[in-house]
Coordinates of C-alpha atoms (C1' of nucleotides) in Angstrom, one line a residue:
Chain E
X59 CA 34.6 -51.4 -53.0
X60 CA 36.4 -51.0 -56.2
X61 CA 39.4 -49.8 -54.4
X62 CA 39.9 -53.3 -52.9
X63 CA 40.4 -54.9 -56.2
X64 CA 43.9 -56.0 -56.6
X65 CA 43.7 -57.8 -60.0
X66 CA 42.1 -60.2 -62.2
X67 CA 42.6 -64.0 -62.4
X68 CA 42.0 -66.0 -65.4
X69 CA 41.6 -69.7 -64.7
X70 CA 41.7 -72.4 -67.4
X71 CA 39.3 -75.4 -67.3
X72 CA 40.4 -78.0 -64.8
X73 CA 42.7 -75.7 -62.9
X74 CA 42.5 -75.3 -59.2
X75 CA 41.7 -71.9 -57.9
X76 CA 41.8 -72.6 -54.2
X77 CA 42.9 -75.7 -52.4
X78 CA 41.3 -77.3 -49.4
X79 CA 43.4 -76.6 -46.3
X80 CA 45.3 -73.7 -48.0
X81 CA 45.3 -70.2 -46.6
X82 CA 45.3 -68.1 -49.6
X83 CA 45.8 -64.3 -49.3
X84 CA 43.5 -63.8 -52.2
X85 CA 39.7 -63.8 -52.4
X86 CA 37.7 -63.7 -55.5
X87 CA 34.4 -62.8 -57.1
X88 CA 33.6 -64.8 -60.2
X89 CA 33.0 -62.6 -63.2
X90 CA 32.5 -65.2 -65.9
X91 CA 32.7 -68.9 -66.3
X92 CA 31.7 -71.7 -64.0
X93 CA 33.4 -73.8 -61.4
X94 CA 32.9 -76.4 -58.6
X95 CA 33.5 -76.4 -54.9
X96 CA 34.4 -79.8 -53.6
X97 CA 35.9 -81.8 -50.8
X98 CA 37.8 -85.0 -51.3
X99 CA 37.9 -88.1 -49.1
X100 CA 41.0 -90.3 -48.6
X101 CA 39.6 -93.1 -50.8
X102 CA 39.5 -90.8 -53.8
X103 CA 35.8 -90.0 -53.7
X104 CA 34.7 -86.5 -53.6
X105 CA 31.7 -84.5 -52.6
X106 CA 30.7 -81.4 -54.6
X107 CA 29.5 -78.9 -52.1
X108 CA 28.5 -76.2 -54.5
X109 CA 28.8 -74.8 -58.0
X110 CA 30.4 -71.4 -58.7
X111 CA 28.4 -69.2 -61.1
X112 CA 29.1 -65.7 -62.1
X113 CA 28.7 -63.3 -59.3
X114 CA 29.6 -65.8 -56.6
X115 CA 32.1 -65.1 -54.0
X116 CA 35.0 -67.6 -53.7
X117 CA 37.3 -67.9 -50.7
X118 CA 35.2 -66.3 -48.0
X119 CA 36.1 -69.1 -45.7
X120 CA 39.8 -68.6 -46.0
X121 CA 39.2 -64.9 -45.6
X122 CA 37.4 -65.3 -42.4
X123 CA 38.8 -68.5 -40.9
X124 CA 42.2 -68.5 -42.4
X125 CA 41.8 -71.8 -44.2
X126 CA 39.7 -73.2 -47.0
X127 CA 37.5 -76.1 -46.1
X128 CA 37.0 -77.1 -49.7
X129 CA 38.7 -76.8 -53.0
X130 CA 37.5 -74.7 -55.9
X131 CA 38.2 -75.7 -59.4
X132 CA 37.4 -74.0 -62.7
X133 CA 35.1 -76.1 -65.0
X134 CA 35.2 -73.7 -67.9
X135 CA 37.5 -70.8 -68.4
X136 CA 36.8 -68.3 -65.6
X137 CA 37.7 -64.8 -64.9
X138 CA 37.7 -63.7 -61.3
X139 CA 38.1 -60.4 -59.6
X140 CA 40.8 -60.7 -56.9
X141 CA 40.9 -59.0 -53.5
X142 CA 43.4 -59.0 -50.8
X143 CA 42.5 -60.9 -47.7
X144 CA 43.8 -58.3 -45.4
X145 CA 41.2 -55.9 -46.8
X146 CA 38.5 -57.9 -45.1
X147 CA 39.5 -56.7 -41.8
X148 CA 39.7 -53.1 -42.8
X149 CA 36.2 -53.6 -44.3
X150 CA 34.9 -54.5 -40.9
X151 CA 36.5 -51.5 -39.4
X152 CA 35.5 -48.9 -41.9
X153 CA 32.4 -50.1 -43.7
X154 CA 30.1 -51.9 -41.3
X155 CA 27.4 -52.2 -43.9
X156 CA 29.7 -54.0 -46.3
X157 CA 30.9 -56.2 -43.5
X158 CA 27.3 -57.1 -42.8
X159 CA 26.7 -58.0 -46.4
X160 CA 29.7 -60.3 -46.2
X161 CA 28.2 -62.0 -43.2
X162 CA 24.9 -62.2 -45.1
X163 CA 26.8 -64.1 -47.8
X164 CA 28.2 -66.5 -45.3
X165 CA 24.7 -67.1 -43.9
X166 CA 23.4 -67.7 -47.4
X167 CA 26.1 -70.3 -48.1
X168 CA 25.0 -72.0 -45.0
X169 CA 21.4 -71.9 -46.2
X170 CA 22.4 -73.5 -49.5
X171 CA 24.3 -76.3 -47.7
X172 CA 21.4 -76.9 -45.4
X173 CA 19.1 -77.4 -48.3
X174 CA 21.6 -79.7 -50.0
X175 CA 21.8 -81.7 -46.7
X176 CA 18.0 -82.2 -46.6
X177 CA 17.9 -83.3 -50.2
X178 CA 20.8 -85.7 -50.0
X179 CA 19.8 -87.0 -46.6
X180 CA 16.1 -87.5 -47.2
X181 CA 15.2 -87.6 -50.8
X182 CA 15.3 -90.4 -53.5
X183 CA 17.5 -90.4 -56.5
X184 CA 15.1 -88.8 -58.9
X185 CA 14.3 -86.1 -56.3
X186 CA 18.0 -85.3 -55.8
X187 CA 18.8 -85.0 -59.5
X188 CA 15.6 -83.0 -60.1
X189 CA 16.5 -80.7 -57.2
X190 CA 20.0 -80.0 -58.6
X191 CA 18.7 -79.4 -62.1
X192 CA 15.9 -77.1 -60.9
X193 CA 18.4 -75.2 -58.7
X194 CA 20.6 -74.7 -61.7
X195 CA 17.7 -73.6 -63.8
X196 CA 16.7 -71.0 -61.2
X197 CA 20.1 -69.6 -60.6
X198 CA 21.1 -69.4 -64.2
X199 CA 17.7 -67.9 -65.2
X200 CA 18.2 -65.2 -62.6
X201 CA 21.6 -64.5 -64.1
X202 CA 19.9 -63.8 -67.4
X203 CA 21.7 -66.7 -69.0
X204 CA 18.5 -68.3 -70.3
X205 CA 18.1 -68.2 -74.1
X206 CA 15.2 -69.9 -75.9
X207 CA 14.5 -71.8 -72.7
X208 CA 18.0 -73.2 -72.6
X209 CA 20.5 -72.4 -69.8
X210 CA 24.2 -73.2 -70.2
X211 CA 25.3 -76.1 -68.0
X212 CA 28.9 -77.0 -68.9
X213 CA 29.4 -79.6 -66.1
X214 CA 30.0 -83.3 -66.4
X215 CA 27.6 -85.9 -65.2
X216 CA 30.2 -86.9 -62.7
X217 CA 30.0 -83.5 -61.1
X218 CA 26.3 -83.8 -60.7
X219 CA 26.7 -87.3 -59.3
X220 CA 29.2 -86.1 -56.8
X221 CA 27.0 -83.3 -55.8
X222 CA 23.9 -85.3 -55.1
X223 CA 25.7 -88.3 -53.6
X224 CA 24.7 -90.8 -56.3
X225 CA 26.9 -93.0 -58.5
X226 CA 27.7 -91.8 -62.0
X227 CA 25.8 -94.7 -63.5
X228 CA 22.7 -94.2 -61.5
X229 CA 22.8 -90.4 -62.1
X230 CA 23.0 -91.1 -65.8
X231 CA 20.0 -93.5 -65.7
X232 CA 18.0 -91.0 -63.7
X233 CA 18.8 -88.2 -66.2
X234 CA 17.7 -90.5 -69.0
X235 CA 14.4 -91.1 -67.3
X236 CA 13.8 -87.4 -66.7
X237 CA 14.5 -86.8 -70.4
X238 CA 12.2 -89.6 -71.5
X239 CA 9.5 -88.4 -69.2
X240 CA 9.8 -85.0 -71.0
X241 CA 10.6 -83.2 -67.8
X242 CA 14.0 -81.8 -68.5
X243 CA 16.9 -82.5 -70.9
X244 CA 20.5 -81.9 -70.2
X245 CA 22.7 -82.4 -73.2
X246 CA 25.6 -80.7 -74.9
X247 CA 26.3 -78.4 -72.0
X248 CA 22.8 -77.0 -72.0
X249 CA 19.8 -77.7 -69.9
X250 CA 16.2 -77.4 -71.1
X251 CA 13.4 -77.6 -68.6
X252 CA 10.2 -78.7 -70.4
X253 CA 7.9 -79.0 -67.5
X254 CA 9.0 -76.6 -64.7
X255 CA 6.2 -77.4 -62.3
X256 CA 6.7 -81.1 -62.7
X257 CA 10.4 -80.8 -62.1
X258 CA 9.9 -78.7 -59.0
X259 CA 7.4 -81.2 -57.7
X260 CA 9.8 -84.1 -58.3
X261 CA 12.4 -82.0 -56.5
X262 CA 10.1 -81.5 -53.5
X263 CA 10.2 -77.7 -54.0
X264 CA 7.8 -75.0 -54.7
X265 CA 8.2 -73.4 -58.1
X266 CA 9.7 -70.0 -58.1
X267 CA 11.1 -69.8 -54.6
X268 CA 14.0 -67.5 -55.5
X269 CA 15.8 -65.2 -53.2
X270 CA 17.9 -62.1 -53.4
X271 CA 21.5 -61.8 -52.5
X272 CA 23.8 -58.8 -52.1
X273 CA 26.5 -58.4 -54.6
X274 CA 30.0 -57.7 -53.4
Chain Q
X230 CA 28.8 -57.9 -24.8
X231 CA 27.0 -58.3 -21.6
X232 CA 25.1 -55.2 -22.2
X233 CA 23.3 -56.8 -25.1
X234 CA 21.7 -59.4 -22.9
X235 CA 18.0 -58.9 -22.7
X236 CA 16.9 -61.8 -20.7
X237 CA 17.0 -65.6 -20.2
X238 CA 14.9 -68.2 -21.8
X239 CA 14.1 -71.5 -20.2
X240 CA 12.9 -74.1 -22.7
X241 CA 11.2 -77.4 -21.7
X242 CA 12.0 -80.7 -23.4
X243 CA 10.2 -80.9 -26.7
X244 CA 9.5 -77.2 -27.0
X245 CA 10.3 -75.2 -30.1
X246 CA 12.7 -72.4 -29.6
X247 CA 12.8 -71.1 -33.2
X248 CA 10.7 -72.1 -36.1
X249 CA 11.7 -72.5 -39.7
X250 CA 10.5 -69.5 -41.7
X251 CA 10.0 -67.4 -38.6
X252 CA 11.7 -64.0 -38.2
X253 CA 12.3 -63.9 -34.5
X254 CA 13.6 -60.7 -32.9
X255 CA 15.5 -62.7 -30.4
X256 CA 18.8 -64.5 -30.7
X257 CA 20.2 -66.8 -28.2
X258 CA 23.3 -68.4 -26.8
X259 CA 22.7 -71.8 -25.2
X260 CA 23.9 -71.8 -21.6
X261 CA 22.9 -75.3 -20.6
X262 CA 20.9 -78.2 -22.0
X263 CA 20.9 -79.6 -25.5
X264 CA 18.7 -79.2 -28.6
X265 CA 18.4 -80.1 -32.2
X266 CA 18.3 -78.0 -35.4
X267 CA 16.2 -79.6 -38.1
X268 CA 14.3 -79.0 -41.3
X269 CA 11.1 -80.8 -42.2
X270 CA 9.9 -81.9 -45.6
X271 CA 6.3 -82.1 -46.7
X272 CA 6.0 -85.9 -46.3
X273 CA 6.8 -85.6 -42.7
X274 CA 10.4 -86.7 -42.8
X275 CA 13.0 -84.4 -41.2
X276 CA 16.7 -83.8 -41.6
X277 CA 18.6 -82.9 -38.4
X278 CA 21.1 -80.3 -39.6
X279 CA 22.9 -79.9 -36.2
X280 CA 22.8 -80.3 -32.5
X281 CA 22.8 -77.4 -30.1
X282 CA 25.2 -77.8 -27.2
X283 CA 26.1 -75.4 -24.4
X284 CA 27.9 -72.4 -25.8
X285 CA 26.3 -72.6 -29.2
X286 CA 24.7 -69.7 -30.9
X287 CA 21.1 -70.0 -31.9
X288 CA 19.3 -67.9 -34.4
X289 CA 22.2 -66.3 -36.2
X290 CA 20.5 -66.9 -39.5
X291 CA 17.4 -65.0 -38.6
X292 CA 19.6 -62.3 -37.1
X293 CA 21.5 -61.8 -40.4
X294 CA 19.0 -62.8 -43.0
X295 CA 15.7 -62.1 -41.2
X296 CA 14.4 -65.6 -41.3
X297 CA 15.3 -68.9 -39.9
X298 CA 16.1 -71.7 -42.4
X299 CA 15.6 -74.4 -39.9
X300 CA 13.8 -75.0 -36.6
X301 CA 15.4 -75.4 -33.2
X302 CA 13.9 -77.6 -30.6
X303 CA 15.0 -78.3 -27.0
X304 CA 15.7 -81.9 -26.3
X305 CA 16.4 -81.5 -22.6
X306 CA 15.5 -78.5 -20.5
X307 CA 17.6 -75.6 -21.8
X308 CA 18.5 -72.2 -20.6
X309 CA 19.4 -69.7 -23.1
X310 CA 20.8 -66.2 -23.0
X311 CA 18.6 -63.9 -25.1
X312 CA 19.8 -60.9 -27.2
X313 CA 17.9 -58.5 -29.3
X314 CA 18.2 -58.8 -33.0
X315 CA 18.6 -55.1 -33.5
X316 CA 21.7 -55.2 -31.5
X317 CA 23.5 -57.1 -34.2
X318 CA 23.5 -54.1 -36.4
X319 CA 24.9 -51.8 -33.7
X320 CA 27.5 -54.5 -33.1
X321 CA 28.7 -54.1 -36.7
X322 CA 28.9 -50.4 -36.3
X323 CA 30.5 -50.1 -33.0
X324 CA 32.5 -53.3 -32.4
X325 CA 34.0 -54.5 -35.6
X326 CA 36.1 -57.2 -33.9
X327 CA 32.9 -58.7 -32.4
X328 CA 31.2 -58.5 -35.7
X329 CA 34.1 -60.4 -37.2
X330 CA 33.7 -63.1 -34.6
X331 CA 30.1 -63.3 -35.6
X332 CA 31.0 -63.8 -39.2
X333 CA 33.5 -66.4 -38.0
X334 CA 30.7 -68.3 -36.3
X335 CA 28.7 -68.3 -39.5
X336 CA 31.6 -69.6 -41.5
X337 CA 32.1 -72.3 -38.9
X338 CA 28.5 -73.4 -39.2
X339 CA 29.1 -73.6 -42.9
X340 CA 32.1 -75.7 -42.3
X341 CA 30.2 -78.1 -40.1
X342 CA 27.5 -78.5 -42.7
X343 CA 30.0 -79.1 -45.3
X344 CA 31.5 -81.9 -43.3
X345 CA 28.1 -83.4 -42.8
X346 CA 27.4 -83.2 -46.5
X347 CA 30.5 -85.1 -47.3
X348 CA 29.7 -87.8 -44.7
X349 CA 26.1 -88.2 -45.7
X350 CA 26.8 -88.0 -49.4
X351 CA 29.8 -90.3 -49.6
X352 CA 30.1 -92.6 -46.6
X353 CA 28.5 -95.9 -45.7
X354 CA 26.1 -96.4 -42.8
X355 CA 28.7 -97.4 -40.2
X356 CA 30.9 -94.5 -41.2
X357 CA 28.0 -92.0 -40.9
X358 CA 27.0 -93.2 -37.4
X359 CA 30.6 -93.4 -36.3
X360 CA 31.2 -89.9 -37.5
X361 CA 28.3 -88.5 -35.6
X362 CA 29.3 -90.3 -32.4
X363 CA 32.8 -89.2 -32.7
X364 CA 31.8 -85.6 -33.3
X365 CA 29.7 -85.7 -30.2
X366 CA 32.5 -87.2 -28.3
X367 CA 34.9 -84.5 -29.4
X368 CA 32.5 -81.6 -28.8
X369 CA 31.3 -82.8 -25.4
X370 CA 34.8 -83.6 -24.2
X371 CA 35.9 -80.1 -25.1
X372 CA 33.0 -78.8 -23.0
X373 CA 34.5 -80.7 -20.0
X374 CA 31.4 -82.8 -19.9
X375 CA 33.3 -86.1 -19.9
X376 CA 33.2 -88.0 -16.6
X377 CA 34.8 -91.5 -16.3
X378 CA 35.0 -91.7 -20.1
X379 CA 31.3 -91.1 -20.4
X380 CA 29.7 -88.1 -22.1
X381 CA 26.1 -87.2 -21.7
X382 CA 24.1 -87.8 -24.9
X383 CA 20.4 -87.3 -24.2
X384 CA 19.1 -87.6 -27.7
X385 CA 16.9 -90.3 -29.2
X386 CA 18.1 -92.8 -31.9
X387 CA 15.6 -91.1 -34.2
X388 CA 17.5 -87.9 -33.9
X389 CA 20.7 -89.5 -34.9
X390 CA 19.0 -91.4 -37.7
X391 CA 17.6 -88.1 -39.0
X392 CA 21.0 -86.5 -38.7
X393 CA 22.9 -89.1 -40.7
X394 CA 20.1 -89.8 -43.3
X395 CA 19.6 -93.4 -42.3
X396 CA 16.4 -95.2 -41.3
X397 CA 15.8 -95.6 -37.6
X398 CA 16.0 -99.4 -37.9
X399 CA 19.2 -99.3 -39.7
X400 CA 20.7 -96.8 -37.3
X401 CA 19.7 -99.0 -34.4
X402 CA 21.4 -102.1 -36.0
X403 CA 24.5 -100.1 -36.7
X404 CA 24.7 -98.9 -33.1
X405 CA 24.3 -102.5 -32.0
X406 CA 27.2 -103.5 -34.2
X407 CA 29.4 -100.8 -32.9
X408 CA 28.6 -101.8 -29.4
X409 CA 29.3 -105.5 -30.0
X410 CA 32.5 -104.6 -31.7
X411 CA 33.5 -102.9 -28.5
X412 CA 34.1 -99.5 -30.3
X413 CA 31.5 -97.3 -28.7
X414 CA 28.4 -97.7 -26.5
X415 CA 25.5 -95.3 -26.4
X416 CA 22.9 -96.2 -23.8
X417 CA 20.9 -94.5 -21.1
X418 CA 21.6 -91.0 -22.5
X419 CA 25.4 -91.5 -22.2
X420 CA 28.1 -92.3 -24.7
X421 CA 31.2 -94.3 -23.9
X422 CA 33.9 -94.5 -26.5
X423 CA 36.0 -97.6 -25.9
X424 CA 38.3 -97.4 -28.9
X425 CA 38.7 -93.8 -29.9
X426 CA 41.2 -94.5 -32.7
X427 CA 39.0 -97.2 -34.2
X428 CA 36.0 -95.0 -34.1
X429 CA 37.8 -92.2 -35.8
X430 CA 39.0 -94.5 -38.5
X431 CA 35.5 -95.9 -39.1
X432 CA 34.4 -92.3 -39.3
X433 CA 37.0 -91.5 -41.9
X434 CA 38.5 -88.8 -39.6
X435 CA 41.9 -88.2 -38.0
X436 CA 41.7 -88.5 -34.2
X437 CA 41.9 -85.3 -32.4
X438 CA 41.2 -82.8 -35.1
X439 CA 39.5 -80.2 -33.0
X440 CA 39.3 -76.6 -33.7
X441 CA 38.8 -73.4 -31.7
X442 CA 35.8 -71.2 -31.9
X443 CA 35.2 -67.7 -30.5
X444 CA 32.6 -67.5 -27.8
X445 CA 29.9 -64.8 -28.0
Chain U
dC37 C1' 43.8 -93.6 -87.0
dG38 C1' 45.0 -94.7 -81.9
dG39 C1' 44.1 -92.3 -77.6
dT40 C1' 41.5 -90.0 -74.3
dA41 C1' 37.4 -88.3 -72.0
dC42 C1' 32.7 -88.6 -71.3
dA43 C1' 28.1 -90.7 -71.9
dT44 C1' 25.3 -94.9 -72.2
dT45 C1' 23.5 -99.5 -71.2
dG46 C1' 22.9 -104.2 -69.2
dA47 C1' 23.6 -107.6 -65.5
dG48 C1' 24.0 -108.9 -60.9
dG49 C1' 24.7 -108.0 -55.9
dC50 C1' 24.3 -105.8 -51.5
dA51 C1' 23.4 -102.1 -48.3
dA52 C1' 19.8 -99.9 -46.6
dG53 C1' 14.7 -99.4 -46.5
dT54 C1' 10.1 -101.1 -45.1
dC55 C1' 7.0 -103.8 -42.5
dA56 C1' 5.8 -106.0 -38.5
dA57 C1' 6.3 -107.9 -34.0
dG58 C1' 8.1 -107.7 -29.6
dT59 C1' 10.5 -105.9 -25.4
dT60 C1' 11.5 -102.6 -21.9
dG61 C1' 10.7 -98.9 -18.8
dA62 C1' 8.4 -94.8 -17.1
dG63 C1' 4.3 -92.8 -16.1
dT64 C1' -0.8 -92.9 -14.6
dG65 C1' -5.0 -94.1 -12.8
dG66 C1' -8.2 -97.4 -10.8
Chain V
dC43 C1' -0.2 -102.7 -6.2
dC44 C1' -1.5 -104.0 -10.5
dA45 C1' -3.4 -103.0 -15.2
dC46 C1' -2.9 -99.9 -18.8
dT47 C1' -0.8 -96.7 -22.0
dC48 C1' 2.8 -94.7 -24.4
dA49 C1' 7.4 -93.8 -26.2
dA50 C1' 11.6 -95.5 -27.2
dC51 C1' 14.5 -99.3 -28.3
dT52 C1' 15.1 -104.2 -30.5
dT53 C1' 14.9 -107.8 -33.7
dG54 C1' 13.7 -110.7 -37.8
dA55 C1' 12.0 -111.3 -42.5
dC56 C1' 11.4 -109.4 -46.8
dT57 C1' 12.0 -105.9 -50.5
dT58 C1' 14.3 -102.6 -53.4
dG59 C1' 17.0 -98.6 -54.8
dC60 C1' 21.2 -97.8 -55.7
dC61 C1' 26.1 -99.6 -56.4
dT62 C1' 29.7 -102.0 -58.9
dC63 C1' 31.4 -104.2 -62.7
dA64 C1' 31.9 -104.4 -67.4
dA65 C1' 31.1 -103.3 -72.1
dT66 C1' 30.0 -100.4 -75.8
dG67 C1' 29.1 -95.9 -78.0
dT68 C1' 30.7 -91.4 -79.5
dA69 C1' 32.9 -87.5 -79.9
dC70 C1' 37.2 -84.8 -80.2
dC71 C1' 42.2 -84.3 -80.8
dG72 C1' 47.2 -84.9 -81.8

DNA sequence: CGGTACATTGAGGCAAGTCAAGTTGAGTGG
DNA sequence: CCACTCAACTTGACTTGCCTCAATGTACCG
């Protein structure tokens, strides 16, 4: 797998790594830093379809389908490991088990989106925000990024709002309520979950439902 | 590919083909009839994450990840072509190009979900309903199921409501408005689009953005 | 010190939800 | 052939969660 690496990319905060509709020849694995995946609509609104954390694959869609369906932007400074798109095909020919892992990744992305769809389509505002926070908490904890009960969360409230389909104002008020209820606090780029079970319940999830994922 | 076929399944209306959380050893390709993919939440609500039309693959997730993330139910009588799950792995080993197609399918599913997420997360009620109707119109037209401008659409309004994240009542009123505006009519299990461009515009889409997909 | 970017708070309005009756049509059984 | 049931579709009245508008607060930075 190492042989496929063609370089490293360093992305500054706010810079676009991949653009919707573009067919990049490069694919990446995030090594450090965080980013957002999003789609924009004509009227300027945007929907965040996912958050890129260390270890995540970026650009699989363009690798498989030839074109990105969403943009990816760096939120913090990111370093990414770059591969060449043409290597994907040779991967399928020479390393079927790696190819299978890749498909597994695509299926997992689909799973994540499905869960988001349920949350956004059926749940109330509090539940949506709780869900997002809890998901962050789980993923970042699994990445060993938890220190003293705090996980780094360098996003803006607008990013969260665009992810859960609520207005910025309403998202803000919901976060305030969660904080005042002593459930979870997100301030200064860090998230603290005070009552994990309560948060999970608000989110309509079972605590501790984490799942493995193959690394590429 | 034919060699992998292990049988045919006939599903009656209302019957469950695959259950969320189950790890079926069977995968299917829909030959005829229509169905829904959905996830349920504890309180009884459900989110329709997709509609199964002829030609669609069913059970890819359980084939790749070992467990379905959503249920699949037949809406009309369906016939499905069954494969054995273990064949997927041999496919990756012996037919890399077929394996690639499979991954392509997974990526396309992801694309569809992403589009749904944008629609449900950012668009108004009319836009969501219009989007769903237009998507149906496109997909069913591509399947050559259009006759005299009518495409078959044997779902219930509740299915549509659960798909776009609106209440049944509101979905009904929106459909009525679309009908009275002379844009599209969905009655008696058939959809007629009177003003395609207007529908597309309401849906926030460009008319005629269709895409190819490999058949398995 | 202005300027910019993000977070916060209050007020008022509307889209969409809920509740509650009907209506229609397709079985089904007496 | 008519009463009855049941599932889906309609429609109206009322309620509310969320949105928009509009300030204000608070850092950080050149």
